[in-house]
């Protein structure tokens, strides 16, 4: 009897070790929803019903339909799109056009309700005529100024090839770009088209506001297709490739349309706002500048010689510094302002407004704050008196405090910039000294002190900075005095110009550019910010005194030779100035002379900007979670889609 019991127990252990099974808790649902039907049926012809129902095999949800779902031709009245249980209902509000193919592109907006498994890119289509159009065109939209992908901008086709169509007609077929700037326009009929990009502000699918970002060119596109094969990677899990599969598909062309989008300069002139954040000044902000500054007539003060005016080259922002402390202490300044403004016909006309500039902090509060400062200062003086230290019984005048923008480690091609907090009325340049150390002795070094154009409160010191040399900038007290009588304190700062051995030199030999137009080349850091800029000469751009680091390069064709990148203008048929990026990172090390070849047009524009400095990052593609395979991997068991598990014998 004992022998029989022993044999039975051993049999149970063996069966238990070798049985087929699955992890506790069962398998996850990792299947996406499946379309099981629609009304009207997908790709139906001669459709007249404006209500479309699409049915699924499980409960679904629809994410951000307003931005992700695109109906083409574009609908001037927004269609109603909603998920209801196991179906999606789309109700078109516009009248259906005759003999037209309609596409409803859901992108990745559809997923199952419970696990969020995405359906993937899904498009439904139908035709109001007896045939359906199936061609597609695709490409990219980039910001013309920096080749950043433009996400969410409309891209539309016109079969009317006239320039005026973009401003007078809605787009014929539309799509919207994803985070890569990539778009696909579907349901295109055979023909010849032009493509446009539009950041549509008013929802009319045409360009009629100068503030709308646009992209255009004069190329025409003829849709076509060809059979092709792509290589798909089949993943067993996130770590292991199961197989590579060749998949036949229809390759639609063109697939590389590139539109460089820009926003035109807003030349219409309006007064945006007037504000007085600081008691000492008030500011006027215009949408666009004008050579003639506003004329101000004081209504509760005398405006004659009352201001020091600060503006910049464009003169769209104007700061009025009040000279008189009486006006500074006045909480409200009422004035009559006459300025040039654009009327409804687009003409500049004289406009006169009555404006009140109210101090953000009232005079009474400023006095209370000052009293608190004085009280705090007196208490400190009393403490010093008890310690029998020297003290001053008179509350000191607040000194002028310039902001000196310099580093103790100086590059040979740098300048020292000084920003004043308020406009100056006096500068004593004889009180500014620059010394250099030569053979352990200090000597006067020549320099130039000058105001920076179009920057009222900014000055710079230029000198011939010698490598591996120490300098001392010394400024006597009262060298600067502002319009309120505040004077600066003494200032001293030592600095050293680094040795040439600490730098690298970078030379770019550039081809693919027009010899007749200036090309400005920019050295960029990891944040896509400009570190240095040079003008290419005879196809060569050379950067000296480059600090060791990793860099990137961009260039723009300065067509009007004004030193800055300029945007385009549709009415003038002018593209924005062309921008290019060197597609690779460049490493510079101490004492290295780096030379690279750069053909500006060898790489398509949409592939030029390195991902490392592209700020518009690609959204993560929605994928099946495949948690069952992950779970099986963690348990050390094999998994396949029919939910069977093979367990090795112990």
XYZ file of C-alpha atoms in Angstrom:
650
model
C 0.000 0.000 0.000
C 2.803 2.408 0.889
C 4.487 1.627 -2.442
C 1.302 2.513 -4.379
C 0.971 5.846 -2.550
C 4.635 6.682 -3.328
C 4.160 5.908 -7.055
C 1.006 8.078 -7.188
C 2.772 11.085 -5.612
C 5.687 10.847 -8.030
C 3.325 10.752 -11.002
C 1.598 13.942 -9.786
C 4.936 15.766 -9.500
C 5.963 14.747 -13.021
C 2.620 15.803 -14.558
C 2.736 19.103 -12.679
C 6.203 19.914 -13.957
C 5.434 19.222 -17.601
C 1.936 20.592 -18.045
C 1.020 23.356 -20.478
C -0.127 26.573 -18.814
C -0.133 30.339 -18.713
C 0.891 32.973 -16.151
C -1.472 33.760 -13.304
C -4.052 36.389 -14.144
C -4.450 35.462 -17.832
C -3.257 37.275 -20.927
C -3.673 40.957 -21.710
C -5.787 42.156 -24.608
C -3.141 43.452 -27.000
C -5.248 43.371 -30.183
C -6.220 46.693 -31.803
C -9.853 47.371 -32.690
C -10.945 45.976 -36.059
C -13.256 47.728 -38.522
C -16.074 45.264 -39.239
C -18.177 47.480 -41.456
C -19.373 50.967 -42.310
C -22.310 52.764 -43.793
C -21.881 53.785 -46.528
C -19.286 51.093 -47.192
C -15.655 52.197 -47.429
C -14.737 53.311 -50.980
C -18.384 53.432 -52.048
C -19.348 55.436 -55.113
C -22.427 57.553 -55.895
C -22.838 58.419 -52.200
C -25.317 61.144 -51.216
C -25.557 60.529 -47.456
C -23.651 63.041 -45.276
C -23.769 60.788 -42.210
C -21.097 58.075 -42.010
C -21.037 55.296 -39.408
C -17.971 53.091 -38.935
C -18.368 49.925 -36.832
C -15.746 48.086 -34.760
C -15.488 44.742 -33.027
C -15.069 46.337 -29.581
C -15.631 49.560 -27.678
C -13.375 52.326 -28.957
C -12.321 55.858 -28.082
C -11.411 58.811 -30.291
C -8.558 61.089 -29.250
C -8.384 64.809 -30.165
C -10.608 64.514 -33.236
C -10.534 68.273 -33.883
C -6.808 68.248 -34.624
C -6.153 64.667 -35.708
C -9.086 63.920 -38.014
C -8.838 65.594 -41.416
C -11.714 65.672 -43.902
C -10.884 66.375 -47.508
C -12.074 68.343 -49.453
C -11.858 70.805 -46.535
C -15.114 71.531 -44.749
C -15.888 75.197 -44.138
C -18.375 74.158 -41.462
C -16.786 71.834 -38.928
C -18.133 68.274 -39.199
C -19.421 66.496 -36.099
C -17.188 63.544 -35.226
C -17.825 61.432 -32.149
C -17.279 57.938 -30.778
C -20.343 56.053 -29.518
C -19.746 52.603 -28.087
C -18.449 50.393 -30.881
C -18.833 52.922 -33.660
C -17.702 56.316 -34.886
C -20.250 58.692 -36.375
C -19.215 61.475 -38.745
C -21.801 64.024 -39.862
C -20.662 66.382 -42.628
C -22.268 69.812 -42.470
C -21.238 71.201 -45.880
C -23.150 70.334 -49.035
C -21.540 67.400 -50.849
C -19.842 68.267 -54.132
C -20.679 66.322 -57.271
C -18.223 63.755 -58.671
C -15.828 64.262 -55.788
C -13.805 61.822 -53.676
C -14.066 62.433 -49.919
C -11.480 61.111 -47.471
C -11.669 61.085 -43.675
C -8.165 60.540 -42.345
C -8.246 59.493 -38.673
C -4.457 59.307 -38.312
C -3.756 57.520 -34.974
C -6.823 58.906 -33.187
C -8.637 55.545 -32.820
C -7.809 53.022 -30.071
C -9.690 50.445 -28.031
C -11.449 51.681 -24.928
C -9.909 49.366 -22.329
C -6.230 48.903 -23.137
C -5.607 51.817 -25.515
C -4.334 49.605 -28.335
C -4.127 51.917 -31.396
C -5.712 51.045 -34.702
C -2.930 52.842 -36.560
C -3.355 55.216 -39.459
C -6.873 54.653 -40.766
C -8.561 56.445 -43.657
C -12.164 56.091 -44.805
C -13.167 57.285 -48.272
C -16.165 57.531 -50.563
C -17.128 59.275 -53.791
C -20.202 61.202 -54.842
C -19.509 60.178 -58.457
C -19.146 56.840 -60.180
C -15.388 56.562 -59.581
C -13.079 57.094 -56.583
C -9.690 58.809 -56.627
C -6.881 56.993 -54.812
C -3.693 58.932 -55.576
C -1.575 60.435 -52.771
C 1.171 63.057 -52.513
C 3.351 63.610 -49.471
C 6.254 65.646 -48.164
C 7.422 67.966 -45.399
C 6.847 71.484 -44.083
C 9.812 73.191 -42.403
C 10.240 76.562 -40.744
C 12.189 78.575 -43.314
C 14.240 80.360 -40.649
C 15.725 77.281 -38.938
C 14.462 74.154 -40.764
C 12.447 73.068 -37.721
C 9.554 70.727 -38.582
C 6.262 72.627 -38.434
C 3.680 70.560 -36.598
C -0.053 70.905 -37.208
C 0.045 73.224 -40.222
C -2.415 72.635 -43.068
C -1.113 71.525 -46.455
C -3.419 71.879 -49.416
C -3.475 71.261 -53.159
C -4.853 73.488 -55.915
C -5.559 72.441 -59.472
C -5.933 76.144 -60.273
C -2.290 77.061 -60.897
C -2.797 80.831 -60.715
C -1.047 82.634 -57.838
C -4.333 84.275 -56.898
C -6.007 80.930 -56.101
C -4.279 80.711 -52.698
C -5.943 83.983 -51.641
C -9.313 83.651 -53.340
C -10.269 79.952 -53.173
C -10.331 77.314 -50.444
C -7.878 74.454 -50.813
C -9.018 71.577 -53.001
C -7.626 68.748 -50.837
C -5.953 69.082 -47.439
C -3.824 67.322 -44.879
C -2.108 68.308 -41.650
C 1.544 67.812 -40.683
C 2.659 65.589 -37.823
C 5.521 66.226 -35.390
C 8.049 65.445 -38.155
C 6.502 68.119 -40.363
C 5.338 65.214 -42.558
C 2.034 65.246 -44.450
C 0.086 62.962 -46.803
C -2.689 64.347 -48.980
C -4.983 61.462 -49.983
C -7.805 60.931 -52.457
C -6.099 62.955 -55.188
C -7.411 62.784 -58.752
C -5.082 62.628 -61.777
C -3.972 66.112 -62.793
C -1.438 68.853 -62.157
C -1.303 70.636 -58.800
C 0.489 73.232 -56.731
C 0.979 72.725 -52.976
C 0.692 75.309 -50.196
C 1.126 75.299 -46.424
C -1.108 77.475 -44.250
C -1.453 78.090 -40.514
C -5.138 78.853 -40.994
C -6.212 81.446 -38.426
C -9.832 81.943 -39.531
C -10.745 78.481 -40.824
C -11.498 79.442 -44.426
C -8.677 77.324 -45.959
C -7.192 80.257 -47.869
C -4.521 82.867 -47.185
C -6.060 86.201 -46.282
C -4.301 87.314 -43.083
C -0.698 88.497 -43.085
C -0.184 86.959 -39.653
C -0.815 83.448 -41.032
C 2.277 81.299 -41.513
C 2.521 80.144 -45.139
C 4.683 78.047 -47.429
C 4.609 78.057 -51.225
C 6.684 77.510 -54.338
C 6.119 77.514 -58.090
C 6.668 73.810 -58.638
C 3.819 71.756 -60.056
C 3.143 68.140 -59.100
C 1.627 65.319 -61.135
C 0.581 62.417 -58.854
C 1.694 58.946 -59.929
C 2.329 55.529 -58.413
C 4.442 52.434 -58.874
C 4.674 48.976 -57.265
C 7.399 48.769 -54.650
C 8.653 46.621 -51.777
C 9.457 47.695 -48.231
C 11.296 45.771 -45.526
C 9.253 45.373 -42.317
C 10.881 44.311 -39.056
C 8.902 41.787 -37.004
C 9.729 42.107 -33.302
C 9.238 39.210 -30.928
C 9.493 41.675 -28.026
C 11.233 44.986 -27.390
C 14.642 43.289 -27.341
C 14.507 40.592 -29.995
C 13.872 40.730 -33.762
C 11.815 37.784 -34.921
C 12.124 38.250 -38.678
C 12.404 40.649 -41.610
C 9.514 40.615 -44.055
C 9.314 41.972 -47.594
C 5.957 43.657 -48.096
C 4.695 44.735 -51.533
C 2.933 48.099 -51.570
C 1.881 50.918 -53.880
C 4.431 53.722 -53.790
C 2.754 57.083 -54.453
C 4.752 59.964 -55.913
C 5.818 62.663 -55.318
C 6.733 61.796 -51.731
C 9.287 64.548 -51.027
C 7.452 67.847 -51.532
C 9.227 70.365 -49.289
C 7.549 73.626 -48.298
C 9.539 76.241 -46.372
C 7.070 78.136 -44.216
C 7.419 81.691 -42.957
C 5.367 84.524 -41.512
C 5.418 87.805 -43.399
C 6.441 90.997 -41.694
C 3.335 92.632 -40.288
C 3.496 95.963 -42.107
C 0.035 97.092 -41.036
C 0.611 99.576 -38.216
C -1.497 99.701 -35.056
C -0.856 100.757 -31.499
C -0.919 97.539 -29.488
C -0.611 98.944 -25.974
C 0.836 101.624 -23.737
C 2.226 100.642 -20.347
C 4.182 102.141 -17.460
C 5.794 99.283 -15.557
C 8.372 101.596 -14.020
C 7.605 105.057 -12.699
C 10.567 106.511 -14.603
C 9.292 105.603 -18.060
C 6.288 104.604 -20.149
C 6.350 102.566 -23.352
C 4.364 102.336 -26.584
C 4.203 99.104 -28.584
C 3.243 99.143 -32.288
C 2.759 96.254 -34.705
C 5.224 97.895 -37.084
C 7.617 100.809 -36.978
C 7.588 104.147 -38.774
C 10.365 106.721 -39.361
C 8.259 109.426 -37.741
C 7.905 109.025 -33.989
C 4.555 109.821 -32.347
C 3.867 113.434 -31.431
C 2.907 113.790 -27.755
C 0.959 116.663 -26.239
C 0.672 116.561 -22.448
C -2.823 117.166 -21.056
C -1.905 117.269 -17.362
C 1.823 117.970 -17.766
C 4.227 119.850 -20.034
C 5.587 117.402 -22.622
C 8.201 119.794 -24.063
C 11.673 118.337 -23.401
C 10.095 115.981 -20.865
C 11.522 112.764 -22.300
C 14.623 110.927 -23.319
C 13.407 108.643 -26.108
C 14.750 105.098 -26.455
C 13.896 103.053 -29.526
C 15.521 100.474 -31.798
C 16.130 100.269 -35.526
C 12.593 99.153 -36.439
C 11.004 101.750 -34.127
C 8.021 99.557 -33.297
C 8.741 99.798 -29.551
C 9.368 103.222 -28.027
C 10.365 103.932 -24.424
C 9.913 107.436 -22.989
C 12.166 108.119 -19.999
C 10.833 110.944 -17.839
C 13.490 113.562 -17.069
C 11.684 115.391 -14.249
C 11.195 113.698 -10.852
C 7.931 115.638 -10.533
C 6.556 113.671 -13.489
C 8.004 110.460 -12.099
C 6.059 111.019 -8.879
C 2.857 111.718 -10.815
C 0.764 108.540 -10.870
C -1.191 109.351 -14.050
C 0.097 111.040 -17.179
C -2.667 112.053 -19.563
C -1.589 112.865 -23.111
C -2.764 113.296 -26.663
C -0.749 111.083 -29.025
C -0.692 111.504 -32.804
C 0.864 108.706 -34.873
C 0.638 106.999 -38.260
C -1.797 104.074 -38.440
C -3.030 101.750 -41.220
C -6.681 102.293 -42.155
C -9.169 99.739 -43.527
C -7.878 100.323 -47.079
C -4.299 99.587 -46.064
C -3.157 103.215 -46.234
C -1.174 105.022 -43.535
C -3.186 107.852 -42.024
C -2.704 110.111 -39.016
C -4.459 108.880 -35.873
C -4.868 110.830 -32.640
C -5.693 109.094 -29.349
C -6.018 110.229 -25.764
C -3.914 107.960 -23.577
C -3.389 107.611 -19.847
C -0.099 106.162 -18.612
C -0.686 104.856 -15.088
C 2.270 103.945 -12.890
C 2.151 100.267 -11.940
C 3.319 101.130 -8.411
C 1.585 104.295 -7.070
C 3.694 107.109 -5.648
C 2.366 106.574 -2.113
C 3.500 102.945 -2.070
C 6.894 103.889 -3.460
C 7.288 106.388 -0.626
C 6.331 103.758 1.954
C 8.853 101.336 0.476
C 11.530 104.043 0.569
C 10.691 104.809 4.211
C 11.156 101.121 5.062
C 14.560 101.122 3.360
C 15.630 104.227 5.291
C 14.419 102.724 8.564
C 16.352 99.534 7.884
C 19.434 101.588 7.071
C 19.114 103.613 10.299
C 18.930 100.465 12.386
C 22.097 99.223 10.744
C 23.801 102.546 11.500
C 22.713 102.292 15.145
C 24.233 98.820 15.382
C 27.478 100.099 13.922
C 27.475 103.011 16.383
C 27.125 100.623 19.331
C 30.131 98.710 18.008
C 31.970 102.059 17.915
C 32.499 101.804 14.164
C 32.449 104.679 11.706
C 29.037 105.398 10.305
C 27.343 107.899 8.071
C 24.361 109.764 9.456
C 23.136 110.767 5.996
C 21.160 108.228 3.942
C 23.348 107.651 0.876
C 22.150 108.423 -2.596
C 21.525 105.333 -4.661
C 24.481 104.843 -7.051
C 24.215 104.127 -10.741
C 24.948 100.430 -11.250
C 26.096 99.544 -14.772
C 25.996 95.909 -15.818
C 29.437 94.920 -17.106
C 29.140 91.912 -19.408
C 32.570 90.346 -19.473
C 34.238 87.122 -18.480
C 37.493 86.675 -16.607
C 38.459 84.292 -19.433
C 38.425 86.405 -22.597
C 38.479 85.304 -26.226
C 40.639 87.390 -28.604
C 37.634 88.329 -30.758
C 35.299 89.334 -27.914
C 34.123 92.751 -26.772
C 33.152 94.110 -23.372
C 29.526 95.256 -23.284
C 28.134 97.650 -20.688
C 24.416 98.074 -20.089
C 23.235 101.154 -18.217
C 20.024 100.879 -16.162
C 18.927 104.385 -17.219
C 19.933 106.825 -19.985
C 23.150 108.753 -19.390
C 23.643 112.487 -19.504
C 27.422 112.436 -19.009
C 30.334 110.060 -19.739
C 33.894 110.810 -18.658
C 35.934 108.589 -20.979
C 39.140 109.834 -19.321
C 38.041 107.914 -16.228
C 38.038 104.607 -18.132
C 41.353 102.732 -18.129
C 42.525 99.477 -19.648
C 45.879 98.036 -18.608
C 47.783 95.049 -19.974
C 50.571 93.156 -18.251
C 53.790 92.974 -20.233
C 56.902 91.454 -18.651
C 55.327 91.597 -15.168
C 54.534 95.309 -15.479
C 51.228 97.066 -16.180
C 50.969 99.354 -19.198
C 48.148 101.445 -20.664
C 46.433 99.493 -23.445
C 44.633 101.256 -26.320
C 40.893 100.715 -26.577
C 37.759 102.219 -28.087
C 34.680 103.085 -26.035
C 31.570 103.674 -28.118
C 27.767 103.524 -27.951
C 26.096 100.570 -29.686
C 23.869 101.803 -32.550
C 20.106 101.650 -31.956
C 20.647 100.634 -28.313
C 20.437 103.813 -26.241
C 21.724 102.424 -22.939
C 24.371 100.062 -24.307
C 28.091 100.690 -24.835
C 31.058 98.539 -25.778
C 34.802 98.498 -25.250
C 36.874 97.209 -28.160
C 40.567 96.442 -27.920
C 43.247 94.381 -29.605
C 43.154 91.513 -27.141
C 46.499 89.725 -27.203
C 46.439 85.982 -26.552
C 47.856 84.726 -23.245
C 47.840 88.243 -21.773
C 46.355 89.627 -18.555
C 44.293 92.824 -18.589
C 42.710 95.035 -15.959
C 39.663 97.183 -16.648
C 39.517 100.049 -14.144
C 36.846 102.741 -14.072
C 36.972 105.676 -11.687
C 34.005 106.695 -9.589
C 31.578 109.156 -11.202
C 32.671 108.108 -14.700
C 28.990 107.749 -15.650
C 26.090 109.965 -14.622
C 22.468 109.329 -15.610
C 19.704 111.819 -16.327
C 18.618 111.705 -12.649
C 22.037 112.679 -11.310
C 22.989 109.198 -10.126
C 26.719 108.509 -10.566
C 28.573 105.226 -10.843
C 30.988 103.831 -8.273
C 34.526 102.774 -9.041
C 34.935 99.436 -10.814
C 37.866 97.094 -11.325
C 37.939 93.724 -13.038
C 40.859 91.587 -14.084
C 40.653 89.318 -17.113
C 42.939 87.134 -19.145
C 42.906 86.378 -22.838
C 43.405 82.684 -23.378
C 46.364 81.206 -25.240
C 45.949 80.259 -28.893
C 46.857 76.699 -27.895
C 43.505 76.480 -26.099
C 41.511 76.964 -29.297
C 40.599 75.100 -32.425
C 40.208 76.421 -35.978
C 37.324 75.308 -38.185
C 37.345 75.742 -41.957
C 34.351 74.859 -44.146
C 34.796 74.554 -47.901
C 31.328 75.204 -49.273
C 29.792 74.302 -52.617
C 26.251 74.489 -53.952
C 25.845 78.215 -53.237
C 25.499 81.098 -55.666
C 28.792 82.940 -56.132
C 26.978 86.224 -56.639
C 25.099 86.290 -53.294
C 26.589 86.671 -49.813
C 26.517 83.507 -47.696
C 26.627 83.925 -43.921
C 27.717 80.835 -41.998
C 26.888 80.323 -38.340
C 28.607 78.154 -35.757
C 25.946 76.737 -33.416
C 26.058 75.168 -29.971
C 24.003 72.229 -28.701
C 21.013 74.546 -28.166
C 20.996 75.695 -31.811
C 22.168 79.135 -30.620
C 24.671 81.155 -32.647
C 28.190 81.133 -31.191
C 29.988 82.825 -34.091
C 29.061 84.072 -37.545
C 31.292 84.708 -40.547
C 30.810 85.718 -44.160
C 32.003 83.042 -46.574
C 34.666 84.247 -48.996
C 35.390 82.392 -52.236
C 33.427 79.419 -50.944
C 35.329 79.216 -47.639
C 34.053 79.984 -44.128
C 36.735 80.087 -41.441
C 36.134 80.207 -37.698
C 39.086 81.188 -35.520
C 39.387 80.940 -31.732
C 36.858 78.125 -31.412
C 36.601 76.782 -27.878
C 36.874 72.979 -27.624
C 33.381 71.493 -27.846
C 30.905 69.861 -30.213
C 29.246 72.179 -32.711
C 26.776 72.382 -35.578
C 26.604 74.669 -38.599
C 23.942 76.581 -40.484
C 24.119 79.072 -43.317
C 21.765 81.511 -44.988
C 21.893 83.326 -48.289
C 21.851 87.027 -47.408
C 20.213 88.088 -50.666
C 19.945 91.787 -49.758
C 23.287 91.831 -47.886
C 21.866 93.443 -44.760
C 23.472 91.037 -42.309
C 20.244 89.458 -41.034
C 17.910 86.688 -42.186
C 14.819 88.092 -43.924
C 11.403 86.501 -44.261
C 9.395 86.253 -47.493
C 6.345 87.974 -48.932
C 3.619 86.272 -50.973
C 2.324 89.364 -52.781
C 5.867 90.217 -53.866
C 6.475 86.561 -54.859
C 9.522 86.532 -52.588
C 10.665 83.471 -50.691
C 12.349 83.747 -47.319
C 16.140 83.774 -47.572
C 17.408 80.210 -47.978
C 18.708 78.445 -44.870
C 20.854 75.294 -44.827
C 22.183 73.030 -42.072
C 25.300 70.908 -42.082
C 23.807 67.466 -41.367
C 26.470 66.246 -38.932
C 28.017 67.204 -35.636
C 31.546 68.668 -35.681
C 33.968 68.155 -32.816
C 36.682 70.729 -32.178
C 39.576 70.097 -29.786
C 42.495 72.157 -28.550
C 45.120 72.856 -31.212
C 43.027 71.119 -33.885
C 42.656 72.577 -37.372
C 39.395 71.059 -38.587
C 38.540 71.227 -42.303
C 35.250 69.918 -43.740
C 33.547 69.876 -47.140
C 29.934 71.049 -47.302
C 27.693 70.817 -50.346
C 24.628 72.824 -49.319
C 22.212 70.909 -51.553
C 23.625 67.367 -51.375
C 21.130 66.376 -48.657
C 17.399 67.209 -49.014
C 16.378 70.121 -46.819
C 14.042 68.008 -44.663
C 16.963 65.715 -43.759
C 19.565 68.398 -43.063
C 18.976 69.547 -39.495
C 20.534 67.131 -36.978
C 18.058 65.600 -34.533
C 20.276 66.581 -31.605
C 19.461 70.277 -32.097
C 15.927 69.898 -33.481
C 13.583 71.343 -30.865
C 10.395 69.907 -32.398
C 10.858 66.332 -31.233
C 9.092 63.467 -32.965
C 6.043 62.229 -31.074
C 6.345 58.619 -29.996
C 4.501 56.454 -32.488
C 1.562 54.619 -30.942
C 2.370 50.931 -30.916
C 0.735 47.795 -29.606
C 1.925 47.360 -26.086
C 2.675 43.639 -26.616
C 2.662 43.191 -22.863
C 2.044 39.456 -23.222
C 5.395 38.975 -24.956
C 7.063 41.136 -22.302
C 5.419 39.142 -19.535
C 6.438 35.840 -21.077
C 10.004 37.140 -21.460
C 10.150 38.011 -17.758
C 8.876 34.515 -16.850
C 11.370 32.805 -19.137
C 8.727 31.184 -21.311
C 7.971 31.277 -25.051
C 4.962 33.254 -26.262
C 3.135 33.436 -29.572
C -0.007 35.123 -30.695
C -2.325 32.148 -30.276
C -1.780 32.479 -26.489
C -0.077 29.069 -26.116
C 2.918 28.703 -23.864
C 5.606 26.077 -24.208
C 7.180 25.146 -20.856
C 10.380 23.163 -20.657
C 10.352 20.187 -18.309
C 12.008 20.790 -14.990
